[in-house]
Amino acid sequence: MAKRKFFTLPRMVSVSVMTAFAVFGRIAFAPIPNFKPTTAIVILSGFAFGPASGFLTGALSALLSNFYFGQGLWTPVQMLAWGLIGLLSGLLTNCKFRDKLWKIVLFGLFCAALYGMILDTWNLIFFVRPLHFSAVLAALSASVLFNLAHMGSTALFLAFLSMPFLRRAERIRLKYMDLDG
């Protein structure tokens, strides 16, 4: 069996374009806390171009947008969280899951909650001292509104962008790349 190459020009162009959209979207919506299209774009990248492209789009989006927002100890955690979301989305590429808008939006809500849980866990481990119940409760309650805003924005952007984007991306994917990589 022939070995498939991941680093083909069409795949790298798709990752670059999706990453640029995610970074621009995150910066453009910066005045509104946690209301960003980044998670939705990472999900759509995974759906359209596969797990590896989704992971790269998520990880690079965090890294590159943090040149604007500021790099720090949180950057690798954001890269991991968005990368995992892109990977999970890519694993659902060939299933009937993404044929219904409500399923895509529900998946987006799950992914935004997952992102929040990963970053909240990191925050608890690295910044909450002493780590006892009341401190954990205070830290988690402080993040509830931010996580809800993130979930809402992801659902909203997916509701408006997913179907038109996936129709167009399917043509690109079928014409220029195989999806196994």
mmCIF file of C-alpha atoms in Angstrom:
data_model
loop_
_atom_site.group_PDB
_atom_site.id
_atom_site.type_symbol
_atom_site.label_atom_id
_atom_site.label_comp_id
_atom_site.label_asym_id
_atom_site.label_seq_id
_atom_site.Cartn_x
_atom_site.Cartn_y
_atom_site.Cartn_z
ATOM 1 C CA MET A 1 0.000 0.000 0.000
ATOM 2 C CA ALA A 2 1.344 3.388 -0.983
ATOM 3 C CA LYS A 3 2.126 5.771 1.804
ATOM 4 C CA ARG A 4 -0.117 8.852 1.774
ATOM 5 C CA LYS A 5 1.468 12.259 2.117
ATOM 6 C CA PHE A 6 -0.092 14.757 4.463
ATOM 7 C CA PHE A 7 1.895 17.792 3.454
ATOM 8 C CA THR A 8 0.379 18.351 0.038
ATOM 9 C CA LEU A 9 -0.108 21.832 -1.333
ATOM 10 C CA PRO A 10 -3.939 21.739 -1.306
ATOM 11 C CA ARG A 11 -4.007 20.549 2.305
ATOM 12 C CA MET A 12 -1.518 23.173 3.468
ATOM 13 C CA VAL A 13 -3.442 25.900 1.637
ATOM 14 C CA SER A 14 -6.694 24.801 3.282
ATOM 15 C CA VAL A 15 -5.062 24.772 6.741
ATOM 16 C CA SER A 16 -3.495 28.189 6.101
ATOM 17 C CA VAL A 17 -6.751 29.767 4.918
ATOM 18 C CA MET A 18 -8.818 28.312 7.765
ATOM 19 C CA THR A 19 -6.191 29.384 10.300
ATOM 20 C CA ALA A 20 -6.189 32.898 8.850
ATOM 21 C CA PHE A 21 -10.001 33.047 9.152
ATOM 22 C CA ALA A 22 -9.855 31.810 12.756
ATOM 23 C CA VAL A 23 -7.114 34.267 13.750
ATOM 24 C CA PHE A 24 -8.824 37.198 12.031
ATOM 25 C CA GLY A 25 -12.156 36.271 13.608
ATOM 26 C CA ARG A 26 -10.640 36.074 17.071
ATOM 27 C CA ILE A 27 -8.973 39.466 16.690
ATOM 28 C CA ALA A 28 -11.990 41.129 15.040
ATOM 29 C CA PHE A 29 -14.274 40.117 17.916
ATOM 30 C CA ALA A 30 -11.720 40.952 20.618
ATOM 31 C CA PRO A 31 -13.849 43.707 22.228
ATOM 32 C CA ILE A 32 -16.542 41.146 23.151
ATOM 33 C CA PRO A 33 -15.220 38.738 25.821
ATOM 34 C CA ASN A 34 -15.278 35.098 24.645
ATOM 35 C CA PHE A 35 -17.580 35.862 21.702
ATOM 36 C CA LYS A 36 -15.347 34.582 18.922
ATOM 37 C CA PRO A 37 -15.810 32.481 15.761
ATOM 38 C CA THR A 38 -12.542 30.606 16.345
ATOM 39 C CA THR A 39 -14.019 27.399 17.746
ATOM 40 C CA ALA A 40 -16.655 27.282 15.003
ATOM 41 C CA ILE A 41 -14.007 27.735 12.304
ATOM 42 C CA VAL A 42 -11.824 25.008 13.835
ATOM 43 C CA ILE A 43 -14.840 22.656 13.895
ATOM 44 C CA LEU A 44 -15.662 23.436 10.265
ATOM 45 C CA SER A 45 -12.042 22.893 9.268
ATOM 46 C CA GLY A 46 -12.069 19.453 10.849
ATOM 47 C CA PHE A 47 -15.424 18.575 9.278
ATOM 48 C CA ALA A 48 -14.336 19.720 5.833
ATOM 49 C CA PHE A 49 -10.706 18.664 5.609
ATOM 50 C CA GLY A 50 -10.173 15.881 8.128
ATOM 51 C CA PRO A 51 -8.682 15.323 11.575
ATOM 52 C CA ALA A 52 -5.093 16.344 10.864
ATOM 53 C CA SER A 53 -6.143 19.577 9.166
ATOM 54 C CA GLY A 54 -8.582 20.306 11.977
ATOM 55 C CA PHE A 55 -5.906 19.752 14.616
ATOM 56 C CA LEU A 56 -3.404 21.964 12.808
ATOM 57 C CA THR A 57 -5.971 24.702 12.266
ATOM 58 C CA GLY A 58 -6.856 24.709 15.962
ATOM 59 C CA ALA A 59 -3.300 24.624 17.238
ATOM 60 C CA LEU A 60 -1.999 27.250 14.820
ATOM 61 C CA SER A 61 -4.988 29.522 15.446
ATOM 62 C CA ALA A 62 -4.157 29.702 19.144
ATOM 63 C CA LEU A 63 -0.441 30.187 18.552
ATOM 64 C CA LEU A 64 -0.770 32.871 15.884
ATOM 65 C CA SER A 65 -3.637 34.831 17.448
ATOM 66 C CA ASN A 66 -1.739 34.973 20.726
ATOM 67 C CA PHE A 67 0.904 37.083 18.992
ATOM 68 C CA TYR A 68 -1.819 39.737 19.158
ATOM 69 C CA PHE A 69 -3.355 38.781 22.520
ATOM 70 C CA GLY A 70 -0.097 37.851 24.224
ATOM 71 C CA GLN A 71 1.814 34.599 24.514
ATOM 72 C CA GLY A 72 2.045 32.900 27.859
ATOM 73 C CA LEU A 73 1.789 29.641 29.736
ATOM 74 C CA TRP A 74 -1.813 29.379 28.492
ATOM 75 C CA THR A 75 -0.835 29.262 24.812
ATOM 76 C CA PRO A 76 0.091 25.531 24.680
ATOM 77 C CA VAL A 77 -3.108 24.717 26.585
ATOM 78 C CA GLN A 78 -5.192 26.703 24.093
ATOM 79 C CA MET A 79 -3.313 25.013 21.245
ATOM 80 C CA LEU A 80 -4.117 21.615 22.726
ATOM 81 C CA ALA A 81 -7.780 22.456 23.378
ATOM 82 C CA TRP A 82 -8.500 23.873 19.921
ATOM 83 C CA GLY A 83 -6.376 21.179 18.312
ATOM 84 C CA LEU A 84 -8.410 18.468 20.049
ATOM 85 C CA ILE A 85 -11.630 20.125 18.902
ATOM 86 C CA GLY A 86 -10.357 20.114 15.315
ATOM 87 C CA LEU A 87 -9.281 16.492 15.659
ATOM 88 C CA LEU A 88 -12.656 15.408 17.073
ATOM 89 C CA SER A 89 -14.448 17.274 14.298
ATOM 90 C CA GLY A 90 -12.276 15.627 11.688
ATOM 91 C CA LEU A 91 -13.031 12.183 13.050
ATOM 92 C CA LEU A 92 -16.706 12.880 12.269
ATOM 93 C CA THR A 93 -15.999 13.855 8.661
ATOM 94 C CA ASN A 94 -17.469 10.825 6.934
ATOM 95 C CA CYS A 95 -20.474 10.199 9.170
ATOM 96 C CA LYS A 96 -24.028 11.453 8.776
ATOM 97 C CA PHE A 97 -23.584 13.525 11.940
ATOM 98 C CA ARG A 98 -22.964 16.737 10.046
ATOM 99 C CA ASP A 99 -25.971 16.509 7.720
ATOM 100 C CA LYS A 100 -28.314 18.216 10.188
ATOM 101 C CA LEU A 101 -27.747 21.756 11.405
ATOM 102 C CA TRP A 102 -29.032 21.054 14.920
ATOM 103 C CA LYS A 103 -26.488 18.240 15.313
ATOM 104 C CA ILE A 104 -23.659 20.510 14.226
ATOM 105 C CA VAL A 105 -24.775 23.226 16.649
ATOM 106 C CA LEU A 106 -25.102 20.693 19.482
ATOM 107 C CA PHE A 107 -21.607 19.402 18.709
ATOM 108 C CA GLY A 108 -20.364 23.012 18.758
ATOM 109 C CA LEU A 109 -21.862 23.519 22.207
ATOM 110 C CA PHE A 110 -20.113 20.357 23.392
ATOM 111 C CA CYS A 111 -16.781 21.476 21.912
ATOM 112 C CA ALA A 112 -17.011 24.956 23.444
ATOM 113 C CA ALA A 113 -17.788 23.376 26.817
ATOM 114 C CA LEU A 114 -14.823 21.011 26.356
ATOM 115 C CA TYR A 115 -12.564 23.973 25.580
ATOM 116 C CA GLY A 116 -13.792 25.722 28.725
ATOM 117 C CA MET A 117 -13.263 22.619 30.864
ATOM 118 C CA ILE A 118 -9.701 22.173 29.596
ATOM 119 C CA LEU A 119 -8.769 25.811 30.254
ATOM 120 C CA ASP A 120 -10.584 25.909 33.595
ATOM 121 C CA THR A 121 -8.771 22.761 34.723
ATOM 122 C CA TRP A 122 -5.445 24.280 33.701
ATOM 123 C CA ASN A 123 -6.344 27.463 35.564
ATOM 124 C CA LEU A 124 -7.163 25.497 38.713
ATOM 125 C CA ILE A 125 -3.927 23.521 38.582
ATOM 126 C CA PHE A 126 -1.612 26.462 37.948
ATOM 127 C CA PHE A 127 -3.213 29.451 39.660
ATOM 128 C CA VAL A 128 -5.565 28.458 42.478
ATOM 129 C CA ARG A 129 -3.743 28.287 45.797
ATOM 130 C CA PRO A 130 -4.600 26.777 48.205
ATOM 131 C CA LEU A 131 -6.565 24.224 46.246
ATOM 132 C CA HIS A 132 -9.608 23.579 48.388
ATOM 133 C CA PHE A 133 -13.338 23.411 47.697
ATOM 134 C CA SER A 134 -14.222 27.078 48.206
ATOM 135 C CA ALA A 135 -11.311 28.268 46.045
ATOM 136 C CA VAL A 136 -12.225 25.826 43.273
ATOM 137 C CA LEU A 137 -15.874 26.875 43.461
ATOM 138 C CA ALA A 138 -14.926 30.562 43.289
ATOM 139 C CA ALA A 139 -12.645 30.019 40.281
ATOM 140 C CA LEU A 140 -15.208 27.936 38.403
ATOM 141 C CA SER A 141 -18.053 30.306 39.145
ATOM 142 C CA ALA A 142 -15.959 33.197 37.819
ATOM 143 C CA SER A 143 -15.622 31.405 34.473
ATOM 144 C CA VAL A 144 -19.288 30.456 33.997
ATOM 145 C CA LEU A 145 -20.316 33.594 32.082
ATOM 146 C CA PHE A 146 -17.241 33.426 29.861
ATOM 147 C CA ASN A 147 -17.903 29.769 29.054
ATOM 148 C CA LEU A 148 -21.577 30.477 28.326
ATOM 149 C CA ALA A 149 -20.608 33.349 26.003
ATOM 150 C CA HIS A 150 -18.147 31.058 24.235
ATOM 151 C CA MET A 151 -20.760 28.320 23.862
ATOM 152 C CA GLY A 152 -23.337 30.799 22.575
ATOM 153 C CA SER A 153 -21.000 32.364 20.047
ATOM 154 C CA THR A 154 -19.870 28.968 18.784
ATOM 155 C CA ALA A 155 -23.486 27.856 18.331
ATOM 156 C CA LEU A 156 -24.408 31.124 16.623
ATOM 157 C CA PHE A 157 -21.477 31.088 14.204
ATOM 158 C CA LEU A 158 -22.054 27.421 13.373
ATOM 159 C CA ALA A 159 -25.759 28.064 12.769
ATOM 160 C CA PHE A 160 -24.955 30.737 10.198
ATOM 161 C CA LEU A 161 -21.725 29.445 8.657
ATOM 162 C CA SER A 162 -21.781 25.650 8.687
ATOM 163 C CA MET A 163 -24.089 24.666 5.838
ATOM 164 C CA PRO A 164 -22.852 27.205 3.249
ATOM 165 C CA PHE A 165 -19.232 26.560 4.198
ATOM 166 C CA LEU A 166 -19.490 22.767 4.155
ATOM 167 C CA ARG A 167 -21.127 22.769 0.698
ATOM 168 C CA ARG A 168 -18.306 24.844 -0.741
ATOM 169 C CA ALA A 169 -15.565 23.006 1.127
ATOM 170 C CA GLU A 170 -16.855 19.648 -0.120
ATOM 171 C CA ARG A 171 -16.175 20.737 -3.690
ATOM 172 C CA ILE A 172 -12.626 21.779 -2.782
ATOM 173 C CA ARG A 173 -11.973 18.578 -0.854
ATOM 174 C CA LEU A 174 -13.226 16.314 -3.625
ATOM 175 C CA LYS A 175 -11.335 18.171 -6.326
ATOM 176 C CA TYR A 176 -7.969 18.681 -4.656
ATOM 177 C CA MET A 177 -7.373 16.226 -1.805
ATOM 178 C CA ASP A 178 -8.090 12.850 -0.350
ATOM 179 C CA LEU A 179 -9.305 12.888 3.227
ATOM 180 C CA ASP A 180 -7.446 9.973 4.768
ATOM 181 C CA GLY A 181 -4.465 11.957 6.030
#
